[in-house]
XYZ file of C-alpha atoms in Angstrom:
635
model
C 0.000 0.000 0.000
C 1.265 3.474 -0.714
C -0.102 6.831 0.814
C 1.490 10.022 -1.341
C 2.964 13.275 0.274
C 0.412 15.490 1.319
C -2.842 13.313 1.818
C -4.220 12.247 4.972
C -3.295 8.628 5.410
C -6.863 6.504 6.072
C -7.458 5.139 9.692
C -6.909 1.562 10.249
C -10.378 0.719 10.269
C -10.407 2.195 6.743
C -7.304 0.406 5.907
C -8.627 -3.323 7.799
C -11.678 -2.749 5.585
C -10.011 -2.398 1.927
C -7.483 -4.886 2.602
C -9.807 -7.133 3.222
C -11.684 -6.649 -0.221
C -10.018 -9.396 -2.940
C -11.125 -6.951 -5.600
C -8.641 -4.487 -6.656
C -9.264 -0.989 -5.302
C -7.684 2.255 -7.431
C -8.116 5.956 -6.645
C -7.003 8.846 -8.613
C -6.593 12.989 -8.980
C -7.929 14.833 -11.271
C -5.094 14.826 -13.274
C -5.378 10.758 -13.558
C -2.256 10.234 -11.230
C -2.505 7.260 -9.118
C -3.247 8.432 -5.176
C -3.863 4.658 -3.490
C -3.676 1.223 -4.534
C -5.466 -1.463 -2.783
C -3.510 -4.637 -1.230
C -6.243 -6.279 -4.060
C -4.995 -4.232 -6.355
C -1.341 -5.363 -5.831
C -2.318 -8.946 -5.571
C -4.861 -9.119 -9.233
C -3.242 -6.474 -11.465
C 0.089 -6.918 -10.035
C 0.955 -3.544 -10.895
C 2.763 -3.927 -13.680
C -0.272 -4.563 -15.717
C -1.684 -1.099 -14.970
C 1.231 -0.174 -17.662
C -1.209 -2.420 -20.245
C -2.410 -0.081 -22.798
C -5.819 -1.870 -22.774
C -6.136 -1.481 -18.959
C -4.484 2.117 -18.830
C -7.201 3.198 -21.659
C -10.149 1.530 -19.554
C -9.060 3.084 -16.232
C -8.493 6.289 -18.019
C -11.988 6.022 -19.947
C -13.913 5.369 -16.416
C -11.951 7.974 -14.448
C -13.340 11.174 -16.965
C -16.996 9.885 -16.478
C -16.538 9.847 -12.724
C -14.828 13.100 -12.886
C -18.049 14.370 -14.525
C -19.699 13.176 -11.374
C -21.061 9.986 -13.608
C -21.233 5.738 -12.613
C -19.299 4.077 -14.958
C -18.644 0.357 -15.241
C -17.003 -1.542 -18.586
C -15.342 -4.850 -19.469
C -11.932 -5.044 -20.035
C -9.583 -8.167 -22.298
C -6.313 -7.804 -21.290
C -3.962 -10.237 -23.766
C -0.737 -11.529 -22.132
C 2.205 -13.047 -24.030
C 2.221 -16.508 -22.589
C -1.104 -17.076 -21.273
C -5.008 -16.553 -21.962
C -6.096 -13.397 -21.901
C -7.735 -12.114 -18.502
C -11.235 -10.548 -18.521
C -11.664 -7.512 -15.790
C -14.763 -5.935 -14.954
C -14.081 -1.797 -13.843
C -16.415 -0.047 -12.056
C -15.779 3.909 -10.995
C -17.301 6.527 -8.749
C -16.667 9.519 -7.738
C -13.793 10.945 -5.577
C -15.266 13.796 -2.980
C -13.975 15.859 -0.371
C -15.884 16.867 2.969
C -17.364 19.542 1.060
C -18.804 17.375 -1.155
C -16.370 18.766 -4.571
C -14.862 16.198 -6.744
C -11.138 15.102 -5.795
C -10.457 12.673 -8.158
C -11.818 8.948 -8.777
C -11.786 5.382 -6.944
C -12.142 2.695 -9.469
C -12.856 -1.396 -8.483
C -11.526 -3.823 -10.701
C -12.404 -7.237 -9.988
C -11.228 -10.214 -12.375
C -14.156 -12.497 -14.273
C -14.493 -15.427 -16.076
C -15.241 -15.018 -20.036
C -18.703 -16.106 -19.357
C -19.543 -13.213 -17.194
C -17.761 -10.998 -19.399
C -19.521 -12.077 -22.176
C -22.939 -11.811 -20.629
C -21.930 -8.214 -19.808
C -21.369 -7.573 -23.327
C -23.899 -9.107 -24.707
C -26.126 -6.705 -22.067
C -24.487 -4.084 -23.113
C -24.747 -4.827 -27.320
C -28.497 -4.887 -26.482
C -28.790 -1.462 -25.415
C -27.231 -0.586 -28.241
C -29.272 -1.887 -30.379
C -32.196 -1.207 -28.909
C -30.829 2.615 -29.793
C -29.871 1.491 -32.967
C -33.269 0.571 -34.035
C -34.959 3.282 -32.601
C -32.920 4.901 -34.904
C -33.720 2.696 -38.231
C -37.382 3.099 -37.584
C -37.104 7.005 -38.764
C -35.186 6.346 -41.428
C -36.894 6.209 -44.783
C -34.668 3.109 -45.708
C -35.554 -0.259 -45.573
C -33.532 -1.544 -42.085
C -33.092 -4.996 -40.409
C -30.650 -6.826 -38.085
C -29.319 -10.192 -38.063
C -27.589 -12.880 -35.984
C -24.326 -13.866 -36.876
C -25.915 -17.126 -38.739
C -27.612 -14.475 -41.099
C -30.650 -15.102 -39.600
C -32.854 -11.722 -39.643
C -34.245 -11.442 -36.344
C -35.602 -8.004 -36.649
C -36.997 -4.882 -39.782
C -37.470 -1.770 -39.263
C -41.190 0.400 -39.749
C -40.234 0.787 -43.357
C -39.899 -2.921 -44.185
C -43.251 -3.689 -43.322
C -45.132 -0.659 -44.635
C -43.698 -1.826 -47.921
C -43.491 -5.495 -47.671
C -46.994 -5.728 -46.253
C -45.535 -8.774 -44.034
C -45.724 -9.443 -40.128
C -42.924 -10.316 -38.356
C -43.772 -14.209 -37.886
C -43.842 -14.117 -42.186
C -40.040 -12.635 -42.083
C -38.271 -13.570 -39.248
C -35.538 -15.857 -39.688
C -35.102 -16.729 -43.393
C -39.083 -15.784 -44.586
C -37.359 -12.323 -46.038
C -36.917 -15.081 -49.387
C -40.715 -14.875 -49.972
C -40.237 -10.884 -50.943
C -37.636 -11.564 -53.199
C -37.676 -12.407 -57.034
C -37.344 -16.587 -57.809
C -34.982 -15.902 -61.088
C -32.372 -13.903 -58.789
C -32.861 -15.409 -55.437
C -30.327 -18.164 -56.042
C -27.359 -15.675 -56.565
C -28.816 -13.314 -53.848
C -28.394 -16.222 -51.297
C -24.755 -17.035 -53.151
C -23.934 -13.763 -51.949
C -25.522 -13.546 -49.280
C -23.741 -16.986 -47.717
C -20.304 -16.069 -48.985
C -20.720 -12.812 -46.803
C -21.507 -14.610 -43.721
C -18.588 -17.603 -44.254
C -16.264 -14.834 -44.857
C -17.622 -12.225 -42.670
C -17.353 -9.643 -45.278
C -19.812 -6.428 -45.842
C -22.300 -7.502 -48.655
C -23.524 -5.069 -51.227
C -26.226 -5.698 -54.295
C -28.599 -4.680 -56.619
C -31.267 -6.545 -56.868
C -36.101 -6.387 -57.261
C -38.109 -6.766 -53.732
C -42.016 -7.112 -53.941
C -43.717 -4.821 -52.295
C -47.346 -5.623 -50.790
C -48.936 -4.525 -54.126
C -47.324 -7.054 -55.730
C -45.488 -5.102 -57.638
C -41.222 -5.418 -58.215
C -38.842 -2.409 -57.399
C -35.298 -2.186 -57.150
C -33.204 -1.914 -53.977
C -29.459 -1.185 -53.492
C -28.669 -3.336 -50.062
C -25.651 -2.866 -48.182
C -25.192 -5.459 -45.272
C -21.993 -4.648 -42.680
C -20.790 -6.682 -39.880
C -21.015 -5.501 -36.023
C -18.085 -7.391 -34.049
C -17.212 -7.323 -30.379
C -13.856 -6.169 -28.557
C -12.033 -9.518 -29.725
C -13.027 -9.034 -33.579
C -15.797 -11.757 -32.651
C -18.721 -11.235 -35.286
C -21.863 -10.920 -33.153
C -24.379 -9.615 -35.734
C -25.302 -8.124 -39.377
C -27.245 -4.726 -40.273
C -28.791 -4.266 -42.985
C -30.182 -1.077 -45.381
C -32.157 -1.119 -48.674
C -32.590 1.609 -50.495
C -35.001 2.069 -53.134
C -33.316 3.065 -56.361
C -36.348 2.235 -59.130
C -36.714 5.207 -59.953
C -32.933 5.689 -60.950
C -33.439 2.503 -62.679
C -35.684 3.865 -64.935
C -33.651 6.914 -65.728
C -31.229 4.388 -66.643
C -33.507 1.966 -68.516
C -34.965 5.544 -70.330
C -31.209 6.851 -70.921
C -30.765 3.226 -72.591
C -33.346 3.533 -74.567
C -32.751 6.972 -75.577
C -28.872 6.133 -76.500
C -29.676 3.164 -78.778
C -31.687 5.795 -81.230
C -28.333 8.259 -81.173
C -25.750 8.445 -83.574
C -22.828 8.417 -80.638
C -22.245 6.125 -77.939
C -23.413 7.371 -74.698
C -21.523 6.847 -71.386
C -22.084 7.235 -67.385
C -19.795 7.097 -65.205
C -19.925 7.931 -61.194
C -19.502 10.720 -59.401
C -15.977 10.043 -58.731
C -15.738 9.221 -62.815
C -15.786 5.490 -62.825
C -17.493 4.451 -66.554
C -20.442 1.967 -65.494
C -22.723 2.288 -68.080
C -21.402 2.339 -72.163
C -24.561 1.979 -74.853
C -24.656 -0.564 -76.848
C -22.803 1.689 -80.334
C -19.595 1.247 -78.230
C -19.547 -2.240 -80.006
C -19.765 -0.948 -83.427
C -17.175 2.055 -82.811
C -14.505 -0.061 -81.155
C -15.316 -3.611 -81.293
C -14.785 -4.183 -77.582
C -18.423 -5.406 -75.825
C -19.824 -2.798 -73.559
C -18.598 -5.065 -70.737
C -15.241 -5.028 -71.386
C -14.542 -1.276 -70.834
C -16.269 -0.294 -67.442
C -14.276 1.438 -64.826
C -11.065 2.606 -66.243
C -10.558 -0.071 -69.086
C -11.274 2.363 -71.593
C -8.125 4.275 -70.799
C -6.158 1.083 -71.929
C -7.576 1.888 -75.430
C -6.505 5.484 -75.459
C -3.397 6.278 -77.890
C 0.100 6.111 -75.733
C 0.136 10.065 -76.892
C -2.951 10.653 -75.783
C -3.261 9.178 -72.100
C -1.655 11.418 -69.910
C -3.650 14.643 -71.534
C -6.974 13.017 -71.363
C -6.412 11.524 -68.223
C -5.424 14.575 -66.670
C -8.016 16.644 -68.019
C -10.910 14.291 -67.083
C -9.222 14.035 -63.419
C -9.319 17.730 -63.101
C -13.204 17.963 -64.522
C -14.281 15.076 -61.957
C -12.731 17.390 -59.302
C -13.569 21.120 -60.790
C -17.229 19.488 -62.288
C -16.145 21.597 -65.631
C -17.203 20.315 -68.865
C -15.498 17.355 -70.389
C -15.046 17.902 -74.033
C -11.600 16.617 -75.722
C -10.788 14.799 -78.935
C -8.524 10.819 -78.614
C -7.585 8.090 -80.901
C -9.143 4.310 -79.331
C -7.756 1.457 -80.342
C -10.242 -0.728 -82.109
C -10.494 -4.393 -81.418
C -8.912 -4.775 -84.663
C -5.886 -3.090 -83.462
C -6.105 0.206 -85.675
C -7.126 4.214 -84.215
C -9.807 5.809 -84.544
C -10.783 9.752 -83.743
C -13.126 10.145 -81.209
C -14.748 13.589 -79.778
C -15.769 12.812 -76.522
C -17.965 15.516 -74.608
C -19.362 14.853 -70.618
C -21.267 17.007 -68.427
C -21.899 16.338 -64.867
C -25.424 15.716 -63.163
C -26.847 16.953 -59.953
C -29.495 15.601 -57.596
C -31.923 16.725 -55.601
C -29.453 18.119 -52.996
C -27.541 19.326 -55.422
C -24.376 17.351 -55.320
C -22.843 16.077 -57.911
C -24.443 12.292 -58.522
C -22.858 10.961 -61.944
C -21.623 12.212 -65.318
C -23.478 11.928 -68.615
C -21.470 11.924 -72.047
C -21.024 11.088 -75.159
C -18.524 9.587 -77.833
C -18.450 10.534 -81.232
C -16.709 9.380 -84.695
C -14.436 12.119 -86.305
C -12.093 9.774 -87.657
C -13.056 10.768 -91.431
C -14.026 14.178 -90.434
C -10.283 14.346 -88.982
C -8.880 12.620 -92.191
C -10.336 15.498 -94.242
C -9.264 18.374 -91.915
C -5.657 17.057 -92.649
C -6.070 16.651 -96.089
C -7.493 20.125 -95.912
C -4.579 21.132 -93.967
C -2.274 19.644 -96.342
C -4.037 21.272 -99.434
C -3.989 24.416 -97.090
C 0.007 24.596 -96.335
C 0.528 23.348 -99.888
C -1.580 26.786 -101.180
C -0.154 28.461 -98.768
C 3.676 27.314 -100.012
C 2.232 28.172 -103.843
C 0.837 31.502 -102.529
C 4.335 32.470 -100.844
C 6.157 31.854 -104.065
C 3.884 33.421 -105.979
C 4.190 36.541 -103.512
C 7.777 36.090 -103.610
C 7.646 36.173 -107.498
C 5.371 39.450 -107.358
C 7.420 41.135 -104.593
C 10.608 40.317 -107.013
C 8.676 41.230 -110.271
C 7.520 44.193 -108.678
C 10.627 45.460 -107.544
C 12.179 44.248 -111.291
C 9.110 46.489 -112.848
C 9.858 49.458 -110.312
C 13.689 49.251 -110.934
C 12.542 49.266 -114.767
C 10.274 52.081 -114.371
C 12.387 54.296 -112.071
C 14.883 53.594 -115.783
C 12.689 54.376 -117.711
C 11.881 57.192 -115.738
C 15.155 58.174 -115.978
C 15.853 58.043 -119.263
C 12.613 60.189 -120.081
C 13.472 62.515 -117.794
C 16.891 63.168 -119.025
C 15.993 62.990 -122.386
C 12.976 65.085 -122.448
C 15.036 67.960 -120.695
C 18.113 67.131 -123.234
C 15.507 67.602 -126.287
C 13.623 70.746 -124.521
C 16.333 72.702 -123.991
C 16.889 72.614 -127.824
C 13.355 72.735 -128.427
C 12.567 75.548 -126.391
C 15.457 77.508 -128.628
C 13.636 76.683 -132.084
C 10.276 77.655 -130.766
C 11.474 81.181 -129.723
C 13.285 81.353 -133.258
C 10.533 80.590 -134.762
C 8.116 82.731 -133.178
C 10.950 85.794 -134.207
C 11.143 85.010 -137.965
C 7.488 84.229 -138.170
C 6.838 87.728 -137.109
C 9.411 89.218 -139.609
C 8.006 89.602 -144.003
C 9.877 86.952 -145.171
C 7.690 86.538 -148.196
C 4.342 84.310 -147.760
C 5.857 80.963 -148.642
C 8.459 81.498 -146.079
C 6.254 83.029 -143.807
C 3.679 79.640 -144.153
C 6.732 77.582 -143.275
C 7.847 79.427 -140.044
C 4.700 78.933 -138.868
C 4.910 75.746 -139.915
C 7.799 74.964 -137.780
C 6.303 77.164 -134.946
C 2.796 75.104 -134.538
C 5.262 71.948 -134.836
C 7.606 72.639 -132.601
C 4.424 73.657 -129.654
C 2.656 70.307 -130.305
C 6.645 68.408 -130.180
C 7.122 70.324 -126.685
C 3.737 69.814 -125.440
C 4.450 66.101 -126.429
C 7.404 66.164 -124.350
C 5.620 67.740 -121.442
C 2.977 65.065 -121.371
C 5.701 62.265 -121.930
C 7.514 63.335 -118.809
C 4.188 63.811 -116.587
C 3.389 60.352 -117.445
C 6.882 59.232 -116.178
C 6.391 61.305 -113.157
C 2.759 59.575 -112.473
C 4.328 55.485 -112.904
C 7.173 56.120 -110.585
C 5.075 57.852 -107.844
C 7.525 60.948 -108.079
C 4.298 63.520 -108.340
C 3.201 65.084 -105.130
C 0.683 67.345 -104.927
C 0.980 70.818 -102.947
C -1.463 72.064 -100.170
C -1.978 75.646 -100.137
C -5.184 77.701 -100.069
C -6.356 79.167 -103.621
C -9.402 80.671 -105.300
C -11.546 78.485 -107.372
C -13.224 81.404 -108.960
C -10.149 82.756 -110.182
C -8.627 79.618 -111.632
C -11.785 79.067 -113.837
C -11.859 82.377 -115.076
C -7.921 81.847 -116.112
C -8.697 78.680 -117.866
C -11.358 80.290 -119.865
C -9.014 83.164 -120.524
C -6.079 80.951 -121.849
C -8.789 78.906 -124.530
C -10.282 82.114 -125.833
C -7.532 82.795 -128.538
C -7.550 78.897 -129.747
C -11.661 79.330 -129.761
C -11.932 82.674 -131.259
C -9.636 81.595 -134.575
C -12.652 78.813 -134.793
C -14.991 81.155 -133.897
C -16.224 79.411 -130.765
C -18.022 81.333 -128.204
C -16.491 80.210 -124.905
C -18.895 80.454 -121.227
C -18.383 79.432 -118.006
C -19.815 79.568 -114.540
C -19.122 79.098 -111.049
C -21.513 77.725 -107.990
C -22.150 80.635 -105.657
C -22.024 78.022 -102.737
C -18.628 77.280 -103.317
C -16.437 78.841 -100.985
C -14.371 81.774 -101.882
C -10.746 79.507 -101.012
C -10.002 75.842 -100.677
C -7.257 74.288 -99.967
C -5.375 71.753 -102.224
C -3.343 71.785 -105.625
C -3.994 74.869 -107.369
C -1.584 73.586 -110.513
C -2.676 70.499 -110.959
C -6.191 71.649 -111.263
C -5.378 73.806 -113.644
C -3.671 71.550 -115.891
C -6.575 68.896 -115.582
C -9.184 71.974 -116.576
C -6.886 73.043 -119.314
C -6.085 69.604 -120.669
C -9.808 68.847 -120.911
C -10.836 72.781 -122.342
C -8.650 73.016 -124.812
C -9.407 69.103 -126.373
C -12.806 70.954 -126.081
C -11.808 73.606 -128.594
C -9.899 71.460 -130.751
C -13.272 68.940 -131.286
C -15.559 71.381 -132.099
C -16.020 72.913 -135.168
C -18.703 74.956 -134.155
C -21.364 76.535 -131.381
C -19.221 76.903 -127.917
C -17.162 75.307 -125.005
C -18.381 75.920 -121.200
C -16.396 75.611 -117.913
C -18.266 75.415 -115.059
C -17.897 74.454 -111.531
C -21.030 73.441 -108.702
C -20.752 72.332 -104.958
C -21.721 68.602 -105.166
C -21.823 68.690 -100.794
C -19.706 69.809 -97.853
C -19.371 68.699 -94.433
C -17.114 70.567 -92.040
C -13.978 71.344 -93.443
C -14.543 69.420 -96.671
C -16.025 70.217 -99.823
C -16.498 68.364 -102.880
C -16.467 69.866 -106.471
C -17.857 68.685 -109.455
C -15.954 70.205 -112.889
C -17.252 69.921 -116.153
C -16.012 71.327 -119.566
C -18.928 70.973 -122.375
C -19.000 71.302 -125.952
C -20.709 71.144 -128.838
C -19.087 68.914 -130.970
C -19.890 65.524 -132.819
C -20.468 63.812 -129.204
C -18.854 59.676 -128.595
C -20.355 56.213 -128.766
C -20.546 54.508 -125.787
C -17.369 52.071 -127.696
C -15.646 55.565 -128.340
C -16.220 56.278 -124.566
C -14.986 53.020 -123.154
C -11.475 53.607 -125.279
C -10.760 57.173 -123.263
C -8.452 57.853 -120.285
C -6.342 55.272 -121.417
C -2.770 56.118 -122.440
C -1.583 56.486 -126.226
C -5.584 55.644 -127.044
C -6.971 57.157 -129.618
C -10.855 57.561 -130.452
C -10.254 57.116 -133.733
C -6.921 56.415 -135.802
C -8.325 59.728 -138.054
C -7.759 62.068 -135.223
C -3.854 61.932 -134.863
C -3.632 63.258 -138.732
C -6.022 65.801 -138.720
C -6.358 66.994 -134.971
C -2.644 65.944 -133.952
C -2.281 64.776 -129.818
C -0.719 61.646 -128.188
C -3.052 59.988 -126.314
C -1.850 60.931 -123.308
C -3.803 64.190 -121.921
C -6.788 62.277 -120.939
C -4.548 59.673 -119.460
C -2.741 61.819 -117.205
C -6.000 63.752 -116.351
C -7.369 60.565 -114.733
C -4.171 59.810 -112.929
C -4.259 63.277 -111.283
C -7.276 63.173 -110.511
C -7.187 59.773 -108.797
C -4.080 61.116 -107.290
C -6.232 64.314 -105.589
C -8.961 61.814 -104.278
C -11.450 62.339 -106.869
C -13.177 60.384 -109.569
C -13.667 61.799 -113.625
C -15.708 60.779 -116.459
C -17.585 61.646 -119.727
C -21.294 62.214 -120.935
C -21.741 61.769 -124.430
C -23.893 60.851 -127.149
C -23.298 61.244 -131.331
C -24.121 64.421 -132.201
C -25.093 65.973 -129.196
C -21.430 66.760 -128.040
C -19.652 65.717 -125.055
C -19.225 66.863 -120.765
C -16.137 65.778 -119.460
C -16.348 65.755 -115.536
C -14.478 65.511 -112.789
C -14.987 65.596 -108.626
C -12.292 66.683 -106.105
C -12.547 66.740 -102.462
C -10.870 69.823 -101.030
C -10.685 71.118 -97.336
C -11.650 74.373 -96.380
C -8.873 75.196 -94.018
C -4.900 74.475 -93.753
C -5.828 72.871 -90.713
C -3.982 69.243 -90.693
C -6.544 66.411 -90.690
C -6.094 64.017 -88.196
């Protein structure tokens, strides 16, 4: 016996009285330290067993409910290395103090036989399941205990409010009468393999309810075992999953009219359903490919990306919609698009997964012979490019020659020219006699049309090699018309041609944009006016076609009356060294190249130009040019 430091050692009447008790006597503190130790105690536990884990837990266990001011009394197996194990039976109350405040905790443990042990447990499983089917009677499952032997010896409310049975009708083995005859044989397979093994049981399988009628239950049977692993009885659940069933049986039915296989899998993305198309697309039964199987068909390149991606759409519940190859039966791949969403129930949680799995194989085999037909194109177009970009820098290099050349030579020749012309003009004004006179004036008119030739030759140069630019400065349109007419009035008046003109009011009094240019264009066009009409008069005119802020567009037109154009005549003009009519160069003189470089200018200013005409009626050349109304810079 030992007393610690501190406590108040018990009289010997106290002491007489618990030495005398065979049962082993324990008290402890509140902090589960042991305080006293019975002469019992030394003589059954032998102290060293209160080291046993097993014990240490039990003592431990019973001295927190006393603590709480609770009874407590449990059944201990202690296993020792050389012997059979000892059963101990602890009880605990507790510890108080004068003032009646819990000190701690005495605990008696007294050694039984297994029988009374057992018989204590078996006590104590009964409670238990007397709260345990308290419990399955407000469930909305189907609920039932058994002995160890399988035999049921109790259901729960549920079973007989379907079943319609009584207890004498189902106790024992009598839950066969509920069950269907063409599965019952591999329901009791299963059903004794579970017990011989002592395994949980799980199965699908139809239970008749009481109006006769077939539904379909998932059961799940576990095992309940004692302290020493011993089994000691079964429980039992069926749940009713008909109508799930016939989802399934409708999803079935609906997949066999589709043109892809449709899949299920789990929740946790286990494949346990595959339609019956999964046969024709791969060869491999239905069957065969449950569960993960189907991954051992994927492609070698393939597995790890589809894998991964339908891990992380099981986990995120994102969309599952990725193209694979499959091996078919017959050993060769085959494109599939594969596309999965997941499904909710009631409560919202994610139940299963719903897909499909479609050809593409062909639809793949044209994309890449697409593709191919696409890069080869694309190769031809590159070359061709390549060509252009090489021809087009060959043509450039050629016309910035030409250019050149025409350049140089037309100033080499005008220089020259220019001298003859003023010569020319001298003598002709001088009596040389009227034969000589005739042939200065020959030489004159000549040498004009020669240097107005040249002119036109190197505009045209200018215009191919992009070398024109155009100047921005404000002018007055009013003024440049009446200067055009002014210029054509001596050519018109030795042809007696009355010449008119007018100008839009609207249009403002200054624009902005290439005041020489414009003139030329006007110019080019009045003067061909002249020189095509015998007769009646020439008008250049000018009208504000619209305006919006600071821009303004223009509409010229120069009209005569001379012997008009066919629409063929027409369709031959603005083109370069075209003539109307092969006649023309002999009796009219000109190149070809006025209208030509009219059209280019104009294009070049922004605008658009073109010709009404009919025979006989004469002709309106016309032309539009946007201008701005201010030097301020556009944006």
């Amino acid at each position: 016996m030992s007393n610690p430091e501190g406590l108040s050692p018990p009289t010997d009447i106290l002491e007489s009285v618990l030495s005398s008790i065979y049962d082993a006597v324990v008290a402890v503190d509140l902090k589960g330290q042991l305080i006293y130790t019975s002469q019992g105690a030394q003589r059954i536990l032998k102290l060293d067993d209160l080291t046993t884990d097993v014990m240490n837990e039990a003592i431990r266990r019973l001295a927190f409910a006393a603590f709480r001011g609770e009874a407590a009394e449990e059944c201990a197996l202690v296993a020792e290395p050389k012997s059979e194990p000892r059963h101990y039976f602890l009880t605990a109350r507790p510890l108080r103090d004068q003032n009646g405040s819990i000190t701690g905790a005495v605990q008696v443990i007294r050694e039984v036989t297994k029988q009374v042990a057992s018989d204590f447990q078996e006590k104590t499983n009964d409670l238990d399941i007397g709260l345990f089917r308290q419990m399955f009677d407000m469930m909305p499952q189907l609920g039932w205990t058994a002995h160890a032997d399988g035999s049921i010896d109790w259901y729960n409310r549920r079973w007989y409010e379907y079943t319609g049975k009584t207890i004498e009708e189902l106790r024992g083995w009598g839950w066969q009468s509920v069950h269907d005859p063409k599965m019952l044989p591999l329901v009791l397979d299963r059903w004794n393999a579970s017990i011989a093994s002592g395994t949980p049981f799980e199965m699908k399988f139809p239970l008749r309810g009481k109006d006769d009628k077939f539904r379909w239950f998932l059961t799940r049977i576990s095992p309940m075992r004692d302290e020493t692993g011993r089994l000691i009885r079964w429980v039992g659940v069926n749940t009713d999953i008909q109508d799930e069933i016939d989802r399934q049986n409708q999803l079935k039915l609906l997949s066999e009219a589709l043109p892809s296989a449709v899949w299920t899998t789990s929740s946790d993305g286990y494949c346990n359903y595959l339609s019956s198309l999964w046969k024709e697309l791969t060869g491999f039964e239905p069957s065969e490919c449950l569960g993960t199987k189907w991954l051992e068909l994927l492609h070698p390149d393939d597995q790890e990306r589809v894998w991964s991606t339908w891990q992380t759409c099981v986990q995120t519940g994102a969309k599952f919609d990725t193209e694979y190859r499959l091996r078919g039966k017959d050993g060769t791949y085959k494109w599939f698009l594969a596309l999965g969403v997941p499904i909710n129930n009631e409560a919202g949680e994610r139940s299963q997964w719903l897909g499909s799995l479609t050809d593409i194989n062909d639809k793949k085999a044209r994309n890449q012979e697409m593709e191919l037909m696409v890069n080869e194109r694309t190769a031809q177009l590159r070359l061709a490019r390549d060509e252009a970009i090489e021809a087009k820098a060959t043509t450039e290099q050629a016309l910035e020659a030409k250019s050149r050349f025409i350049s140089t030579i037309s100033h080499e020749v005008r220089t020259p020219m220019t001298g003859i012309i003023g010569l020319a003009e001298v003598l002709s004004m001088q009596d040389l006699g009227h034969e000589n006179n005739t042939c200065m004036q020959a030489i004159f008119t000549s040498s004009k049309r020669l240097l107005q030739l040249l002119n036109n030759v190197l505009d045209v140069a200018k215009l191919e090699s992009g070398k024109v630019k155009l100047e921005r400065r404000k002018f007055p349109v009013h003024a440049v018309l009446g200067d055009v007419r002014q210029l054509i009035r001596p050519e018109a008046a030795r042809k007696d041609i009355e010449i008119r003109g007018e100008c839009d009011s609207n249009i403002s009094e200054f624009v902005v944009g290439d005041e020489f240019r414009l003139r030329q264009i006007l110019l080019n066009l009045a003067f061909n006016a002249v020189k095509f009409t015998a007769a009646g008069h020439v008008c250049v005119s000018a009208n504000l076609k619209s305006q919006a802020e600071n821009k303004a567009l223009i509409r010229f037109s120069v009209s005569d009356t001379g012997p008009g154009l066919t629409p063929e005549q027409a369709g031959r003009l603005f083109q370069r060294f075209e003539q109307i009519d092969a006649s023309i160069a002999r009796t009219s003189g000109g190149s070809g190249l006025g209208l030509a470089i009219c059209k280019d200018l104009v294009v070049l200013m922004g605008g658009d130009i073109g010709v009404l005409s009919e025979p006989g009626k004469g002709s309106t050349f016309w032309f539009e040019i946007p201008f701005a109304l201010s030097e301020v810079d556009e944006p």
